[in-house]
mmCIF file of C-alpha atoms in Angstrom:
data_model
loop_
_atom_site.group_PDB
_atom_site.id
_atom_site.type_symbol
_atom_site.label_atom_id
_atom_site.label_comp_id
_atom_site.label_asym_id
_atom_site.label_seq_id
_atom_site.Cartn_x
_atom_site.Cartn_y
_atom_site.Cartn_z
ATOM 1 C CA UNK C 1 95.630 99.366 67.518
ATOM 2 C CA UNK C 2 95.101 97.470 64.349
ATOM 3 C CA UNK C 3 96.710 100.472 62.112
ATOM 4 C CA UNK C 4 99.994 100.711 64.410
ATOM 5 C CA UNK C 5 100.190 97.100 63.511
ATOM 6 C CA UNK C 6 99.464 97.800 60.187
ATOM 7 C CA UNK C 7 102.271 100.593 60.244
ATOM 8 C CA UNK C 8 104.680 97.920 60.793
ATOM 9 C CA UNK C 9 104.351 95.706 58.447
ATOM 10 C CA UNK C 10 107.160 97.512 55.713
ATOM 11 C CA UNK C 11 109.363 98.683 59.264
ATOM 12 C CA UNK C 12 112.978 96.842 60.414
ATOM 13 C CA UNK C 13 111.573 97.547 64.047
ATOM 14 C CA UNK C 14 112.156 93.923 65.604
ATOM 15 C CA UNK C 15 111.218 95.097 69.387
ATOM 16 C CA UNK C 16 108.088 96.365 70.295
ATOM 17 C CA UNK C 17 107.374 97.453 73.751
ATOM 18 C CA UNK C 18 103.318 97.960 74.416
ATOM 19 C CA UNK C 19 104.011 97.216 78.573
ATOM 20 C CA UNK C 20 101.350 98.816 81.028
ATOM 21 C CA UNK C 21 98.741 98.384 77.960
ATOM 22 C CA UNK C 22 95.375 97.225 77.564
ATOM 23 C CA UNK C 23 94.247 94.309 75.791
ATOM 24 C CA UNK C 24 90.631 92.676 75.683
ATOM 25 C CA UNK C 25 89.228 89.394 73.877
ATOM 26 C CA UNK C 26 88.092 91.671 71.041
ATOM 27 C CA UNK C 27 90.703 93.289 69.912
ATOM 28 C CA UNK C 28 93.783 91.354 70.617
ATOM 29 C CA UNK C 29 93.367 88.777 68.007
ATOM 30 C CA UNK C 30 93.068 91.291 65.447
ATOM 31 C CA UNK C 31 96.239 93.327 66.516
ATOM 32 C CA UNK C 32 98.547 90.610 67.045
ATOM 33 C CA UNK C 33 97.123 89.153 63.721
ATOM 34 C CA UNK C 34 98.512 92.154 61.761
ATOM 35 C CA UNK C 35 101.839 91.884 63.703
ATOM 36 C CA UNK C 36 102.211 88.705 61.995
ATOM 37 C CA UNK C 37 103.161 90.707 58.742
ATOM 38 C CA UNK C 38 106.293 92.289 60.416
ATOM 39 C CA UNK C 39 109.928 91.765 61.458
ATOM 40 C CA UNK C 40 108.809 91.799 65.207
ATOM 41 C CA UNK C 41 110.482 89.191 67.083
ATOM 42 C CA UNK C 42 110.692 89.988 70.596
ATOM 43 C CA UNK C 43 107.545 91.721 72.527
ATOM 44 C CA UNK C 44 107.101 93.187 75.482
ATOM 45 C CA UNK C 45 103.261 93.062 77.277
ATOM 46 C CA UNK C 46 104.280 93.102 80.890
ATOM 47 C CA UNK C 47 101.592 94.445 82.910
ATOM 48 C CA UNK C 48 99.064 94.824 80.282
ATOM 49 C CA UNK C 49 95.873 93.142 82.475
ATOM 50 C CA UNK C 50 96.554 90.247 80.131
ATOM 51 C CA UNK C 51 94.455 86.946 81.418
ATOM 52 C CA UNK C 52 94.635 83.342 79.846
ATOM 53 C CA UNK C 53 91.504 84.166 77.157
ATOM 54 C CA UNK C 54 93.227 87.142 76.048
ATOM 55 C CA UNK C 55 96.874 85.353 76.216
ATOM 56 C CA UNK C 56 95.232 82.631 74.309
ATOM 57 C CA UNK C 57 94.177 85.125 71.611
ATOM 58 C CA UNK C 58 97.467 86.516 71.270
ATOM 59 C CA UNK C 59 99.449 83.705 70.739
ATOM 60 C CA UNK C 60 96.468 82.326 68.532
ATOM 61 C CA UNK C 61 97.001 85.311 66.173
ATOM 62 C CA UNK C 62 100.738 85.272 66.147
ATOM 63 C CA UNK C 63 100.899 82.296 64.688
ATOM 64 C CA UNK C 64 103.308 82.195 61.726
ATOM 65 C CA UNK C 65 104.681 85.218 63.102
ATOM 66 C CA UNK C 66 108.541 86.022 63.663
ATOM 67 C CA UNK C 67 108.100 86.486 67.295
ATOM 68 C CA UNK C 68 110.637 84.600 69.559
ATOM 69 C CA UNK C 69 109.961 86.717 72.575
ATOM 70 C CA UNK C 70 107.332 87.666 74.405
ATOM 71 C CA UNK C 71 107.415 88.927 78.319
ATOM 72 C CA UNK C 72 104.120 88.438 80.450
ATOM 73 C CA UNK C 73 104.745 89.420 83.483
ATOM 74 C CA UNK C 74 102.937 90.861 85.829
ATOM 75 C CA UNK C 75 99.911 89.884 84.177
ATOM 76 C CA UNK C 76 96.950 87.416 85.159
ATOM 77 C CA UNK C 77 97.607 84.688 83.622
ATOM 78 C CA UNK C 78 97.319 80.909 84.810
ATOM 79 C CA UNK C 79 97.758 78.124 84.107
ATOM 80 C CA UNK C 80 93.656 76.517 83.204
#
């Protein structure tokens, strides 16, 4: 996941939809870290078995990022 980040980083793309995905506490951090380095403002993880540590990690790593946007539904998240 890290090198589709990666892949980004010199790209206009400014929507990136990774819905019905799967993220765990080890590599979200990471990816979302890289997407820092791109024009992606508005994401799409809907359905992605996304629970408050890994939500935690994501926003933690897109800090400083250009992301707006991002849609969580479906997902596991609450509010502890």
């Amino acid at each position: 996941a890290v090198p589709l980040a990666a892949s980004l980083k010199n790209s206009q793309i400014t929507q990136l939809d990774l819905a019905e995905n799967y993220f765990n506490t080890i590599g979200a951090y990471p990816f979302f870290q890289e997407l820092r380095l791109t024009n992606i403002t508005h994401l799409d993880l809907s359905a992605s078995k996304i629970n408050s540590i890994i939500a935690a990690k994501i926003i933690k790593g897109l800090r400083g990022s250009k992301v707006t946007h991002i849609q969580f539904s479906e997902n596991a998240i609450n509010d502890k």
